[in-house]
């Protein structure tokens, strides 16, 4: 091929493309070098203005026995455990002192003793009505509460059944005062809530808790509480009663004094449940309103608690039984040996 021949158009264009690519690559290299030159001072400047904080000198930690070679054995970590920390005395102004028992035991809610187990008895109809009334109270009073909140409401109902101041039936306690517009013991029985049909899942849950409570299950965290209210209200009787606990959206109370003693809970439930539902015949005023919580809070003896059985009279002294006749056994008395056995254990002849 003749090298002196004149280049064609294609050759000229290809040469120009190669030149442009070379210039572009050179420009990229220059830009990369420039970016690196600018980035190094910028990274160094991020920490240039941070204050220098003096660090405390590290304290040498002495290894424990189980961390030292040759002093380790199975369970050695428990052997080297420290003793329980000593509670330091709190500062008290004026030189006053605090008993160590007060420091050891923080304040707890005054729950008091737990209720005794109440088992539903009576006919089959009584048990069905008791379960329906208790499940109704659980649902309409605590449908949105946890199982603990629903068990607490059920325990209050059964505490009232067991208390001498309230009716001794579940339905009688739940629907007490429901014939009146106001004054009902449980507001859902007289404020129109019963017109709202319960959900299936909520009713099955409330029925399950009601069955367990009527079978003798006791919810001890509420103790002998007989009253409760939601956190949204503050009834007039609340300051007169003893607060026991708060579960969910309910605050629970028990009576102080004689009305809150275990002896006031007679537990004489024998059935006889009335028909569930709102009462149609207005009862007497005392039965409609129930016991006065403020008045009974001031009771100092069981005699002031309505319905409490009177104290049993002391029985006459019984006659001293005659002494039993002397034993005619042929066995010898203690310490005496019959003559034929007097030489037992002796050598027949000296060896």
PDB file of N, CA, C and O in Angstrom, residues 255-312:
ATOM      1  N   UNK A 255     -63.789  -1.926 102.840  1.00  0.00           N
ATOM      2  CA  UNK A 255     -64.219  -1.198 104.020  1.00  0.00           C
ATOM      3  C   UNK A 255     -63.149  -1.262 105.110  1.00  0.00           C
ATOM      4  O   UNK A 255     -62.599  -2.338 105.389  1.00  0.00           O
ATOM      5  N   UNK A 256     -62.867  -0.159 105.773  1.00  0.00           N
ATOM      6  CA  UNK A 256     -62.021  -0.241 106.963  1.00  0.00           C
ATOM      7  C   UNK A 256     -62.863  -0.665 108.164  1.00  0.00           C
ATOM      8  O   UNK A 256     -64.091  -0.666 108.123  1.00  0.00           O
ATOM      9  N   UNK A 257     -62.223  -1.011 109.232  1.00  0.00           N
ATOM     10  CA  UNK A 257     -62.952  -1.329 110.457  1.00  0.00           C
ATOM     11  C   UNK A 257     -63.667  -2.662 110.393  1.00  0.00           C
ATOM     12  O   UNK A 257     -63.299  -3.590 109.664  1.00  0.00           O
ATOM     13  N   UNK A 258     -64.751  -2.739 111.176  1.00  0.00           N
ATOM     14  CA  UNK A 258     -65.456  -4.009 111.354  1.00  0.00           C
ATOM     15  C   UNK A 258     -66.104  -4.498 110.068  1.00  0.00           C
ATOM     16  O   UNK A 258     -66.170  -5.695 109.807  1.00  0.00           O
ATOM     17  N   UNK A 259     -66.615  -3.591 109.230  1.00  0.00           N
ATOM     18  CA  UNK A 259     -67.303  -4.009 108.007  1.00  0.00           C
ATOM     19  C   UNK A 259     -66.357  -4.669 107.014  1.00  0.00           C
ATOM     20  O   UNK A 259     -66.810  -5.417 106.143  1.00  0.00           O
ATOM     21  N   UNK A 260     -65.069  -4.423 107.126  1.00  0.00           N
ATOM     22  CA  UNK A 260     -64.112  -5.032 106.220  1.00  0.00           C
ATOM     23  C   UNK A 260     -63.406  -6.235 106.778  1.00  0.00           C
ATOM     24  O   UNK A 260     -62.523  -6.799 106.116  1.00  0.00           O
ATOM     25  N   UNK A 261     -63.777  -6.661 107.997  1.00  0.00           N
ATOM     26  CA  UNK A 261     -63.145  -7.831 108.587  1.00  0.00           C
ATOM     27  C   UNK A 261     -63.657  -9.110 107.920  1.00  0.00           C
ATOM     28  O   UNK A 261     -64.747  -9.148 107.350  1.00  0.00           O
ATOM     29  N   UNK A 262     -62.853 -10.140 108.016  1.00  0.00           N
ATOM     30  CA  UNK A 262     -63.255 -11.412 107.413  1.00  0.00           C
ATOM     31  C   UNK A 262     -64.514 -11.969 108.044  1.00  0.00           C
ATOM     32  O   UNK A 262     -65.274 -12.687 107.386  1.00  0.00           O
ATOM     33  N   UNK A 263     -64.778 -11.622 109.323  1.00  0.00           N
ATOM     34  CA  UNK A 263     -65.964 -12.148 109.991  1.00  0.00           C
ATOM     35  C   UNK A 263     -67.251 -11.593 109.402  1.00  0.00           C
ATOM     36  O   UNK A 263     -68.321 -12.184 109.575  1.00  0.00           O
ATOM     37  N   UNK A 264     -67.191 -10.446 108.706  1.00  0.00           N
ATOM     38  CA  UNK A 264     -68.393  -9.878 108.097  1.00  0.00           C
ATOM     39  C   UNK A 264     -68.771 -10.586 106.804  1.00  0.00           C
ATOM     40  O   UNK A 264     -69.866 -10.384 106.289  1.00  0.00           O
ATOM     41  N   UNK A 265     -67.877 -11.420 106.276  1.00  0.00           N
ATOM     42  CA  UNK A 265     -68.149 -12.176 105.059  1.00  0.00           C
ATOM     43  C   UNK A 265     -68.572 -13.585 105.479  1.00  0.00           C
ATOM     44  O   UNK A 265     -67.737 -14.441 105.767  1.00  0.00           O
ATOM     45  N   UNK A 266     -69.882 -13.793 105.520  1.00  0.00           N
ATOM     46  CA  UNK A 266     -70.418 -15.018 106.118  1.00  0.00           C
ATOM     47  C   UNK A 266     -70.409 -16.202 105.154  1.00  0.00           C
ATOM     48  O   UNK A 266     -70.448 -17.354 105.578  1.00  0.00           O
ATOM     49  N   UNK A 267     -70.406 -15.958 103.851  1.00  0.00           N
ATOM     50  CA  UNK A 267     -70.330 -17.029 102.852  1.00  0.00           C
ATOM     51  C   UNK A 267     -71.426 -18.091 103.079  1.00  0.00           C
ATOM     52  O   UNK A 267     -71.161 -19.273 103.216  1.00  0.00           O
ATOM     53  N   UNK A 268     -72.670 -17.609 103.118  1.00  0.00           N
ATOM     54  CA  UNK A 268     -73.780 -18.547 103.311  1.00  0.00           C
ATOM     55  C   UNK A 268     -74.562 -18.740 102.016  1.00  0.00           C
ATOM     56  O   UNK A 268     -75.783 -18.855 102.021  1.00  0.00           O
ATOM     57  N   UNK A 269     -73.878 -18.754 100.887  1.00  0.00           N
ATOM     58  CA  UNK A 269     -74.547 -18.893  99.599  1.00  0.00           C
ATOM     59  C   UNK A 269     -75.099 -20.306  99.465  1.00  0.00           C
ATOM     60  O   UNK A 269     -74.372 -21.297  99.598  1.00  0.00           O
ATOM     61  N   UNK A 270     -76.397 -20.399  99.181  1.00  0.00           N
ATOM     62  CA  UNK A 270     -77.052 -21.704  99.006  1.00  0.00           C
ATOM     63  C   UNK A 270     -77.924 -21.752  97.760  1.00  0.00           C
ATOM     64  O   UNK A 270     -78.757 -22.639  97.629  1.00  0.00           O
ATOM     65  N   UNK A 271     -77.747 -20.791  96.860  1.00  0.00           N
ATOM     66  CA  UNK A 271     -78.578 -20.787  95.662  1.00  0.00           C
ATOM     67  C   UNK A 271     -79.763 -19.846  95.818  1.00  0.00           C
ATOM     68  O   UNK A 271     -79.661 -18.784  96.426  1.00  0.00           O
ATOM     69  N   UNK A 272     -80.907 -20.259  95.246  1.00  0.00           N
ATOM     70  CA  UNK A 272     -82.095 -19.406  95.294  1.00  0.00           C
ATOM     71  C   UNK A 272     -81.961 -18.168  94.440  1.00  0.00           C
ATOM     72  O   UNK A 272     -82.447 -17.088  94.821  1.00  0.00           O
ATOM     73  N   UNK A 273     -81.311 -18.274  93.281  1.00  0.00           N
ATOM     74  CA  UNK A 273     -81.072 -17.123  92.418  1.00  0.00           C
ATOM     75  C   UNK A 273     -82.376 -16.638  91.788  1.00  0.00           C
ATOM     76  O   UNK A 273     -83.156 -17.424  91.253  1.00  0.00           O
ATOM     77  N   UNK A 274     -82.626 -15.306  91.835  1.00  0.00           N
ATOM     78  CA  UNK A 274     -83.789 -14.780  91.116  1.00  0.00           C
ATOM     79  C   UNK A 274     -83.530 -14.763  89.615  1.00  0.00           C
ATOM     80  O   UNK A 274     -82.418 -15.025  89.150  1.00  0.00           O
ATOM     81  N   UNK A 275     -84.553 -14.439  88.841  1.00  0.00           N
ATOM     82  CA  UNK A 275     -84.402 -14.381  87.399  1.00  0.00           C
ATOM     83  C   UNK A 275     -83.466 -13.241  87.008  1.00  0.00           C
ATOM     84  O   UNK A 275     -83.550 -12.144  87.556  1.00  0.00           O
ATOM     85  N   UNK A 276     -82.537 -13.474  86.084  1.00  0.00           N
ATOM     86  CA  UNK A 276     -81.655 -12.391  85.644  1.00  0.00           C
ATOM     87  C   UNK A 276     -82.455 -11.304  84.935  1.00  0.00           C
ATOM     88  O   UNK A 276     -83.469 -11.562  84.292  1.00  0.00           O
ATOM     89  N   UNK A 277     -81.987 -10.092  85.053  1.00  0.00           N
ATOM     90  CA  UNK A 277     -82.634  -8.976  84.379  1.00  0.00           C
ATOM     91  C   UNK A 277     -83.009  -7.874  85.347  1.00  0.00           C
ATOM     92  O   UNK A 277     -82.990  -8.044  86.572  1.00  0.00           O
ATOM     93  N   UNK A 278     -83.330  -6.753  84.773  1.00  0.00           N
ATOM     94  CA  UNK A 278     -83.686  -5.579  85.569  1.00  0.00           C
ATOM     95  C   UNK A 278     -84.997  -5.820  86.296  1.00  0.00           C
ATOM     96  O   UNK A 278     -85.965  -6.344  85.741  1.00  0.00           O
ATOM     97  N   UNK A 279     -84.995  -5.473  87.578  1.00  0.00           N
ATOM     98  CA  UNK A 279     -86.194  -5.673  88.392  1.00  0.00           C
ATOM     99  C   UNK A 279     -87.311  -4.766  87.903  1.00  0.00           C
ATOM    100  O   UNK A 279     -87.090  -3.631  87.492  1.00  0.00           O
ATOM    101  N   UNK A 280     -88.533  -5.293  87.946  1.00  0.00           N
ATOM    102  CA  UNK A 280     -89.710  -4.523  87.515  1.00  0.00           C
ATOM    103  C   UNK A 280     -90.489  -3.968  88.686  1.00  0.00           C
ATOM    104  O   UNK A 280     -91.129  -2.935  88.576  1.00  0.00           O
ATOM    105  N   UNK A 281     -90.419  -4.641  89.816  1.00  0.00           N
ATOM    106  CA  UNK A 281     -91.141  -4.175  91.016  1.00  0.00           C
ATOM    107  C   UNK A 281     -90.172  -3.419  91.900  1.00  0.00           C
ATOM    108  O   UNK A 281     -89.162  -3.986  92.333  1.00  0.00           O
ATOM    109  N   UNK A 282     -90.440  -2.152  92.181  1.00  0.00           N
ATOM    110  CA  UNK A 282     -89.517  -1.404  93.044  1.00  0.00           C
ATOM    111  C   UNK A 282     -89.483  -1.999  94.442  1.00  0.00           C
ATOM    112  O   UNK A 282     -90.521  -2.156  95.088  1.00  0.00           O
ATOM    113  N   UNK A 283     -88.315  -2.376  94.940  1.00  0.00           N
ATOM    114  CA  UNK A 283     -88.220  -2.894  96.299  1.00  0.00           C
ATOM    115  C   UNK A 283     -88.231  -1.755  97.302  1.00  0.00           C
ATOM    116  O   UNK A 283     -88.431  -0.591  96.955  1.00  0.00           O
ATOM    117  N   UNK A 284     -88.036  -2.120  98.538  1.00  0.00           N
ATOM    118  CA  UNK A 284     -87.971  -1.095  99.571  1.00  0.00           C
ATOM    119  C   UNK A 284     -86.746  -0.211  99.359  1.00  0.00           C
ATOM    120  O   UNK A 284     -85.818  -0.554  98.641  1.00  0.00           O
ATOM    121  N   UNK A 285     -86.747   0.956 100.000  1.00  0.00           N
ATOM    122  CA  UNK A 285     -85.663   1.909  99.805  1.00  0.00           C
ATOM    123  C   UNK A 285     -84.331   1.334 100.255  1.00  0.00           C
ATOM    124  O   UNK A 285     -83.316   1.506  99.594  1.00  0.00           O
ATOM    125  N   UNK A 286     -84.337   0.616 101.359  1.00  0.00           N
ATOM    126  CA  UNK A 286     -83.087   0.048 101.869  1.00  0.00           C
ATOM    127  C   UNK A 286     -82.526  -0.994 100.912  1.00  0.00           C
ATOM    128  O   UNK A 286     -81.330  -1.045 100.664  1.00  0.00           O
ATOM    129  N   UNK A 287     -83.412  -1.824 100.347  1.00  0.00           N
ATOM    130  CA  UNK A 287     -82.947  -2.842  99.419  1.00  0.00           C
ATOM    131  C   UNK A 287     -82.498  -2.231  98.097  1.00  0.00           C
ATOM    132  O   UNK A 287     -81.598  -2.739  97.448  1.00  0.00           O
ATOM    133  N   UNK A 288     -83.133  -1.117  97.704  1.00  0.00           N
ATOM    134  CA  UNK A 288     -82.786  -0.511  96.428  1.00  0.00           C
ATOM    135  C   UNK A 288     -81.434   0.175  96.473  1.00  0.00           C
ATOM    136  O   UNK A 288     -80.640   0.087  95.552  1.00  0.00           O
ATOM    137  N   UNK A 289     -81.187   0.881  97.533  1.00  0.00           N
ATOM    138  CA  UNK A 289     -79.949   1.641  97.612  1.00  0.00           C
ATOM    139  C   UNK A 289     -78.769   0.806  98.082  1.00  0.00           C
ATOM    140  O   UNK A 289     -77.628   1.139  97.788  1.00  0.00           O
ATOM    141  N   UNK A 290     -79.007  -0.267  98.817  1.00  0.00           N
ATOM    142  CA  UNK A 290     -77.907  -1.044  99.338  1.00  0.00           C
ATOM    143  C   UNK A 290     -77.309  -0.390 100.574  1.00  0.00           C
ATOM    144  O   UNK A 290     -77.782   0.647 101.051  1.00  0.00           O
ATOM    145  N   UNK A 291     -76.270  -0.954 101.116  1.00  0.00           N
ATOM    146  CA  UNK A 291     -75.661  -0.405 102.327  1.00  0.00           C
ATOM    147  C   UNK A 291     -74.983   0.932 102.052  1.00  0.00           C
ATOM    148  O   UNK A 291     -74.472   1.176 100.964  1.00  0.00           O
ATOM    149  N   UNK A 292     -74.996   1.782 103.057  1.00  0.00           N
ATOM    150  CA  UNK A 292     -74.347   3.081 102.951  1.00  0.00           C
ATOM    151  C   UNK A 292     -72.845   2.893 103.156  1.00  0.00           C
ATOM    152  O   UNK A 292     -72.402   2.523 104.246  1.00  0.00           O
ATOM    153  N   UNK A 293     -72.019   3.129 102.147  1.00  0.00           N
ATOM    154  CA  UNK A 293     -70.588   2.856 102.302  1.00  0.00           C
ATOM    155  C   UNK A 293     -69.921   3.738 103.345  1.00  0.00           C
ATOM    156  O   UNK A 293     -69.023   3.296 104.059  1.00  0.00           O
ATOM    157  N   UNK A 294     -70.363   4.991 103.469  1.00  0.00           N
ATOM    158  CA  UNK A 294     -69.735   5.896 104.431  1.00  0.00           C
ATOM    159  C   UNK A 294     -70.097   5.504 105.853  1.00  0.00           C
ATOM    160  O   UNK A 294     -69.254   5.515 106.761  1.00  0.00           O
ATOM    161  N   UNK A 295     -71.378   5.126 106.080  1.00  0.00           N
ATOM    162  CA  UNK A 295     -71.799   4.756 107.428  1.00  0.00           C
ATOM    163  C   UNK A 295     -71.108   3.480 107.885  1.00  0.00           C
ATOM    164  O   UNK A 295     -70.636   3.392 109.025  1.00  0.00           O
ATOM    165  N   UNK A 296     -71.041   2.492 107.002  1.00  0.00           N
ATOM    166  CA  UNK A 296     -70.413   1.241 107.403  1.00  0.00           C
ATOM    167  C   UNK A 296     -68.897   1.377 107.536  1.00  0.00           C
ATOM    168  O   UNK A 296     -68.268   0.579 108.224  1.00  0.00           O
ATOM    169  N   UNK A 297     -68.322   2.366 106.898  1.00  0.00           N
ATOM    170  CA  UNK A 297     -66.893   2.581 107.053  1.00  0.00           C
ATOM    171  C   UNK A 297     -66.541   3.009 108.477  1.00  0.00           C
ATOM    172  O   UNK A 297     -65.398   2.849 108.911  1.00  0.00           O
ATOM    173  N   UNK A 298     -67.513   3.541 109.197  1.00  0.00           N
ATOM    174  CA  UNK A 298     -67.292   3.993 110.567  1.00  0.00           C
ATOM    175  C   UNK A 298     -67.690   2.946 111.604  1.00  0.00           C
ATOM    176  O   UNK A 298     -67.599   3.211 112.806  1.00  0.00           O
ATOM    177  N   UNK A 299     -68.123   1.768 111.156  1.00  0.00           N
ATOM    178  CA  UNK A 299     -68.527   0.727 112.103  1.00  0.00           C
ATOM    179  C   UNK A 299     -67.314   0.224 112.864  1.00  0.00           C
ATOM    180  O   UNK A 299     -66.271  -0.058 112.285  1.00  0.00           O
ATOM    181  N   UNK A 300     -67.478   0.133 114.169  1.00  0.00           N
ATOM    182  CA  UNK A 300     -66.380  -0.326 115.027  1.00  0.00           C
ATOM    183  C   UNK A 300     -66.573  -1.745 115.541  1.00  0.00           C
ATOM    184  O   UNK A 300     -65.657  -2.309 116.137  1.00  0.00           O
ATOM    185  N   UNK A 301     -67.757  -2.326 115.335  1.00  0.00           N
ATOM    186  CA  UNK A 301     -68.011  -3.686 115.796  1.00  0.00           C
ATOM    187  C   UNK A 301     -68.911  -4.377 114.784  1.00  0.00           C
ATOM    188  O   UNK A 301     -69.627  -3.728 114.006  1.00  0.00           O
ATOM    189  N   UNK A 302     -68.908  -5.695 114.803  1.00  0.00           N
ATOM    190  CA  UNK A 302     -69.738  -6.459 113.874  1.00  0.00           C
ATOM    191  C   UNK A 302     -71.220  -6.258 114.146  1.00  0.00           C
ATOM    192  O   UNK A 302     -72.047  -6.468 113.257  1.00  0.00           O
ATOM    193  N   UNK A 303     -71.572  -5.861 115.353  1.00  0.00           N
ATOM    194  CA  UNK A 303     -72.980  -5.626 115.662  1.00  0.00           C
ATOM    195  C   UNK A 303     -73.550  -4.470 114.845  1.00  0.00           C
ATOM    196  O   UNK A 303     -74.767  -4.394 114.632  1.00  0.00           O
ATOM    197  N   UNK A 304     -72.712  -3.553 114.385  1.00  0.00           N
ATOM    198  CA  UNK A 304     -73.166  -2.424 113.586  1.00  0.00           C
ATOM    199  C   UNK A 304     -73.258  -2.764 112.108  1.00  0.00           C
ATOM    200  O   UNK A 304     -73.710  -1.936 111.316  1.00  0.00           O
ATOM    201  N   UNK A 305     -72.823  -3.939 111.705  1.00  0.00           N
ATOM    202  CA  UNK A 305     -72.875  -4.348 110.309  1.00  0.00           C
ATOM    203  C   UNK A 305     -74.175  -5.103 110.085  1.00  0.00           C
ATOM    204  O   UNK A 305     -74.439  -6.111 110.745  1.00  0.00           O
ATOM    205  N   UNK A 306     -75.052  -4.641 109.195  1.00  0.00           N
ATOM    206  CA  UNK A 306     -76.333  -5.327 109.006  1.00  0.00           C
ATOM    207  C   UNK A 306     -76.151  -6.721 108.451  1.00  0.00           C
ATOM    208  O   UNK A 306     -75.293  -6.972 107.594  1.00  0.00           O
ATOM    209  N   UNK A 307     -76.966  -7.640 108.987  1.00  0.00           N
ATOM    210  CA  UNK A 307     -76.964  -9.009 108.502  1.00  0.00           C
ATOM    211  C   UNK A 307     -75.947  -9.907 109.143  1.00  0.00           C
ATOM    212  O   UNK A 307     -75.962 -11.112 108.904  1.00  0.00           O
ATOM    213  N   UNK A 308     -75.069  -9.361 109.966  1.00  0.00           N
ATOM    214  CA  UNK A 308     -74.070 -10.205 110.620  1.00  0.00           C
ATOM    215  C   UNK A 308     -74.739 -11.048 111.684  1.00  0.00           C
ATOM    216  O   UNK A 308     -75.481 -10.515 112.517  1.00  0.00           O
ATOM    217  N   UNK A 309     -74.532 -12.348 111.698  1.00  0.00           N
ATOM    218  CA  UNK A 309     -75.169 -13.185 112.713  1.00  0.00           C
ATOM    219  C   UNK A 309     -74.669 -12.807 114.101  1.00  0.00           C
ATOM    220  O   UNK A 309     -73.510 -12.438 114.279  1.00  0.00           O
ATOM    221  N   UNK A 310     -75.553 -12.854 115.093  1.00  0.00           N
ATOM    222  CA  UNK A 310     -75.122 -12.507 116.446  1.00  0.00           C
ATOM    223  C   UNK A 310     -74.086 -13.488 116.964  1.00  0.00           C
ATOM    224  O   UNK A 310     -73.996 -14.631 116.517  1.00  0.00           O
ATOM    225  N   UNK A 311     -73.321 -13.004 117.907  1.00  0.00           N
ATOM    226  CA  UNK A 311     -72.296 -13.851 118.507  1.00  0.00           C
ATOM    227  C   UNK A 311     -72.937 -14.992 119.260  1.00  0.00           C
ATOM    228  O   UNK A 311     -73.895 -14.800 120.021  1.00  0.00           O
ATOM    229  N   UNK A 312     -72.458 -16.180 119.069  1.00  0.00           N
ATOM    230  CA  UNK A 312     -73.033 -17.356 119.718  1.00  0.00           C
ATOM    231  C   UNK A 312     -72.824 -17.267 121.217  1.00  0.00           C
ATOM    232  O   UNK A 312     -71.740 -16.891 121.685  1.00  0.00           O
TER     233      UNK A 312
END
